[in-house]
CSV table of C-alpha atoms in Angstrom, one decimal:
chain,number,residue,atom,x,y,z
A,513,MET,CA,-69.5,-4.5,9.9
A,514,THR,CA,-68.6,-1.0,9.0
A,515,LYS,CA,-64.9,-0.2,7.9
A,516,ASP,CA,-64.2,1.3,11.4
A,517,GLN,CA,-65.6,-1.3,13.5
A,518,LYS,CA,-63.3,-4.2,11.5
A,519,VAL,CA,-60.7,-1.8,12.4
A,520,VAL,CA,-61.9,-1.7,16.5
A,521,ALA,CA,-62.4,-5.6,16.1
A,522,ILE,CA,-58.9,-5.9,14.2
A,523,GLN,CA,-56.8,-3.6,17.0
A,524,GLU,CA,-59.0,-6.0,20.0
A,525,ILE,CA,-58.0,-8.9,18.5
A,526,LYS,CA,-54.1,-7.8,18.4
A,527,ASP,CA,-54.5,-6.5,21.9
A,528,LEU,CA,-55.0,-9.6,22.8
A,529,LEU,CA,-52.6,-11.7,20.5
A,530,GLN,CA,-49.7,-9.0,21.8
A,531,ASP,CA,-47.5,-10.6,24.6
A,532,ALA,CA,-49.4,-13.9,24.4
A,533,LYS,CA,-47.3,-17.4,24.2
A,534,VAL,CA,-50.4,-19.9,24.1
A,535,VAL,CA,-52.8,-18.9,21.3
A,536,TYR,CA,-55.5,-21.8,19.8
A,537,VAL,CA,-58.1,-21.6,17.4
A,538,ALA,CA,-61.2,-23.4,17.7
A,539,ASP,CA,-64.2,-24.5,16.0
A,540,LEU,CA,-67.3,-23.6,18.6
A,541,ASP,CA,-70.0,-24.3,15.9
A,542,GLY,CA,-72.9,-26.5,16.4
A,543,LEU,CA,-72.5,-25.8,20.1
A,544,ASN,CA,-76.2,-23.8,21.9
A,545,ALA,CA,-76.5,-21.5,23.4
A,546,GLY,CA,-76.6,-22.8,26.8
A,547,LYS,CA,-73.2,-24.8,25.9
A,548,SER,CA,-71.3,-21.9,24.9
A,549,SER,CA,-72.2,-20.1,27.8
A,550,ASP,CA,-71.0,-23.3,29.8
A,551,PHE,CA,-67.7,-23.5,28.0
A,552,ARG,CA,-67.0,-19.9,28.4
A,553,ARG,CA,-67.9,-20.4,31.3
A,554,GLN,CA,-65.3,-23.4,32.3
A,555,ALA,CA,-62.8,-21.5,30.1
A,556,PHE,CA,-63.2,-18.2,32.2
A,557,LYS,CA,-62.3,-20.1,35.5
A,558,GLN,CA,-58.9,-21.2,34.1
A,559,ASN,CA,-58.2,-18.4,33.4
A,560,ILE,CA,-58.6,-18.8,29.4
A,561,LYS,CA,-59.7,-15.6,27.5
A,562,VAL,CA,-62.1,-16.9,24.2
A,563,LYS,CA,-63.2,-14.5,21.8
A,564,VAL,CA,-65.3,-15.7,18.9
A,565,VAL,CA,-63.8,-14.1,15.9
A,566,LYS,CA,-64.0,-13.6,11.9
A,567,ASN,CA,-61.8,-15.5,10.1
A,568,THR,CA,-60.2,-12.9,7.7
A,569,LEU,CA,-60.1,-10.0,11.0
A,570,LEU,CA,-58.1,-12.1,12.3
A,571,GLN,CA,-56.0,-13.2,9.7
A,572,LYS,CA,-55.3,-9.4,9.7
A,573,ALA,CA,-55.0,-9.3,13.5
A,574,MET,CA,-52.0,-11.5,13.5
A,575,GLU,CA,-50.4,-10.3,10.4
A,576,GLN,CA,-50.0,-7.2,11.8
A,577,ILE,CA,-48.1,-8.6,15.0
A,578,GLU,CA,-44.4,-8.5,15.2
A,579,GLY,CA,-42.1,-11.2,15.9
A,580,VAL,CA,-44.3,-14.0,15.5
A,581,ASP,CA,-45.1,-15.1,11.8
A,582,TYR,CA,-48.7,-16.9,12.5
A,583,SER,CA,-48.8,-17.8,8.6
A,584,GLU,CA,-49.2,-21.4,9.3
A,585,MET,CA,-52.5,-21.6,11.2
A,586,PHE,CA,-54.2,-19.0,8.3
A,587,PRO,CA,-55.7,-22.6,6.5
A,588,SER,CA,-56.9,-23.4,9.5
A,589,PHE,CA,-59.7,-20.6,9.7
A,590,LYS,CA,-62.8,-21.8,8.2
A,591,GLY,CA,-66.0,-21.7,8.9
A,592,ASN,CA,-66.8,-20.5,13.4
A,593,SER,CA,-63.6,-19.5,14.9
A,594,ALA,CA,-62.9,-19.2,19.1
A,595,LEU,CA,-59.4,-17.4,20.1
A,596,MET,CA,-58.3,-18.7,22.5
A,597,ILE,CA,-55.7,-17.3,24.8
A,598,ALA,CA,-53.9,-18.4,28.0
A,599,ASP,CA,-51.1,-18.6,29.9
A,600,THR,CA,-50.9,-22.2,30.6
A,601,ALA,CA,-49.8,-24.4,27.4
A,602,ASN,CA,-51.8,-27.5,27.5
A,603,ALA,CA,-55.1,-25.5,29.8
A,604,PRO,CA,-56.9,-25.2,26.1
A,605,ALA,CA,-56.1,-28.6,25.4
A,606,LYS,CA,-57.4,-29.8,28.4
A,607,LEU,CA,-60.4,-27.3,28.7
A,608,ILE,CA,-61.2,-29.1,25.1
A,609,GLN,CA,-60.8,-32.7,25.5
A,610,GLY,CA,-63.2,-32.4,28.9
A,611,PHE,CA,-65.6,-30.5,27.3
A,612,ARG,CA,-66.1,-33.2,24.7
A,613,LYS,CA,-66.2,-36.2,26.8
A,614,LYS,CA,-69.8,-34.7,26.1
A,615,GLU,CA,-70.4,-32.6,23.0
A,616,GLU,CA,-69.1,-33.3,19.4
A,617,LYS,CA,-67.9,-30.1,19.7
A,618,PRO,CA,-65.4,-27.8,20.3
A,619,ALA,CA,-62.9,-29.3,17.7
A,620,LEU,CA,-58.8,-28.1,17.5
A,621,LYS,CA,-58.6,-26.1,14.2
A,622,SER,CA,-54.9,-24.5,14.9
A,623,ALA,CA,-52.5,-23.7,17.9
A,624,PHE,CA,-49.0,-21.5,18.6
A,625,VAL,CA,-48.0,-23.4,21.1
A,626,GLN,CA,-44.0,-23.3,22.9
A,627,GLU,CA,-42.6,-21.7,19.5
A,628,ALA,CA,-44.5,-24.5,17.7
A,629,PHE,CA,-48.0,-25.3,15.4
A,630,TYR,CA,-49.9,-27.5,15.6
A,631,ILE,CA,-52.6,-27.2,12.3
A,632,GLY,CA,-56.2,-30.0,13.1
A,633,ASP,CA,-57.4,-31.6,15.6
A,634,ASN,CA,-55.6,-34.9,15.7
A,635,ASN,CA,-53.0,-33.0,17.8
A,636,LEU,CA,-55.4,-32.4,20.6
A,637,ASP,CA,-53.9,-35.2,22.6
A,638,VAL,CA,-50.7,-34.1,22.2
A,639,LEU,CA,-51.0,-30.3,23.1
A,640,ALA,CA,-52.5,-32.1,26.3
A,641,ASN,CA,-50.0,-33.6,27.1
A,642,ILE,CA,-47.3,-30.6,27.2
A,643,LYS,CA,-46.4,-29.5,30.6
A,644,SER,CA,-46.9,-26.1,31.4
A,645,ARG,CA,-44.1,-24.2,32.7
A,646,GLU,CA,-44.7,-24.7,36.8
A,647,GLU,CA,-44.9,-28.1,35.6
A,648,MET,CA,-42.3,-28.6,34.7
A,649,ILE,CA,-40.4,-26.2,37.1
A,650,GLY,CA,-42.1,-28.4,39.4
A,651,GLU,CA,-40.2,-31.8,38.3
A,652,ILE,CA,-37.1,-29.8,38.1
A,653,ILE,CA,-36.7,-28.8,41.5
A,654,GLY,CA,-38.6,-32.0,42.7
A,655,LEU,CA,-35.3,-34.3,40.6
A,656,LEU,CA,-32.9,-31.2,42.5
A,657,GLN,CA,-34.1,-31.8,46.0
A,658,SER,CA,-34.1,-35.2,45.5
A,659,PRO,CA,-29.9,-35.8,45.7
A,660,ILE,CA,-29.8,-33.0,47.9
A,661,GLN,CA,-32.5,-34.6,50.4
A,662,ARG,CA,-30.3,-37.4,50.3
A,663,VAL,CA,-26.8,-35.3,51.4
A,664,VAL,CA,-28.7,-33.8,54.1
A,665,SER,CA,-29.5,-36.5,55.8
A,666,ALA,CA,-26.4,-38.7,55.3
A,667,LEU,CA,-25.0,-34.9,57.2
A,668,GLN,CA,-27.7,-35.1,60.1
A,669,ASN,CA,-27.2,-38.9,60.6
A,670,LYS,CA,-23.4,-38.5,59.9
A,671,PRO,CA,-22.2,-37.0,63.3
A,672,GLU,CA,-24.7,-39.7,65.4
A,673,THR,CA,-23.2,-42.4,63.8
A,674,VAL,CA,-18.9,-40.8,64.2
A,675,GLU,CA,-20.2,-39.7,67.8
A,676,ALA,CA,-21.3,-43.5,68.5
A,677,LYS,CA,-18.0,-44.8,67.1
A,678,ALA,CA,-15.8,-42.7,68.7
A,679,GLU,CA,-18.2,-43.8,72.5
A,680,GLU,CA,-17.5,-47.2,71.5
A,681,ALA,CA,-14.0,-46.5,70.5
A,682,ALA,CA,-13.0,-44.4,73.4
A,683,PRO,CA,-13.6,-46.4,76.9
A,684,VAL,CA,-11.2,-49.3,74.5
A,685,VAL,CA,-8.6,-46.6,73.9
A,686,GLU,CA,-8.4,-45.9,77.5
A,687,GLU,CA,-8.8,-49.3,79.0
A,688,THR,CA,-6.4,-50.5,77.1
A,689,PRO,CA,-3.0,-48.1,77.7
A,690,ALA,CA,-4.0,-48.7,81.5
A,691,ALA,CA,-4.1,-52.6,81.2
A,692,GLU,CA,-0.6,-52.6,79.5
A,693,ALA,CA,1.0,-49.8,81.8
A,694,PRO,CA,1.1,-52.8,84.9
A,695,GLU,CA,2.5,-55.4,83.0
A,696,ALA,CA,4.9,-53.5,81.0
A,697,ALA,CA,5.7,-51.9,84.9
A,698,ALA,CA,5.8,-55.4,85.9
A,699,GLU,CA,7.9,-56.7,83.7
A,700,SER,CA,10.9,-53.7,83.6
A,701,THR,CA,10.7,-54.8,87.6
A,702,GLU,CA,11.3,-58.0,86.6
A,703,GLU,CA,13.8,-57.5,85.2
A,704,THR,CA,15.3,-54.9,87.2
A,705,SER,CA,15.6,-57.5,90.0
A,706,ALA,CA,16.6,-60.1,87.7
A,707,GLU,CA,19.8,-58.2,86.8
């Protein structure tokens, strides 16, 4: 690879990393062409960008990215490396897990997710269980809606019960004064005639 080709390759990697919030580096070594192609196809369906890179070029590109210090990941850059960029935090981990049900590889080398670094394949389960932003928002909305739904339900049912109680109470209120009025009139008549 010439110096110009290296500069172009580093720039391509930098373009991928520039605004990336989810960065995985995986080991695809040992996957034949068919399996590697299948892995890429599945990644594409899940909106995960996969690029096989040279470790030295990946490290140089990461060193040039402003705002994030990727140096914790550098010791994991050995052997064959594939850069995986995604929007959803757990998508690459789930893809790797799903693929490993049939294969020994790919293996996770390192990852940068939600401002934290994960080094080593032993972190794959942890990464797969991270909730995506959309999942967390959905849970929060669900939690917020639950009490609101109860209040709305109570408010919707309350007028009916208030009206029902008012209807039940109204005849009693109307009958009581009417029933007392003749007795009171009779008593006052009796008192007047007794005098």
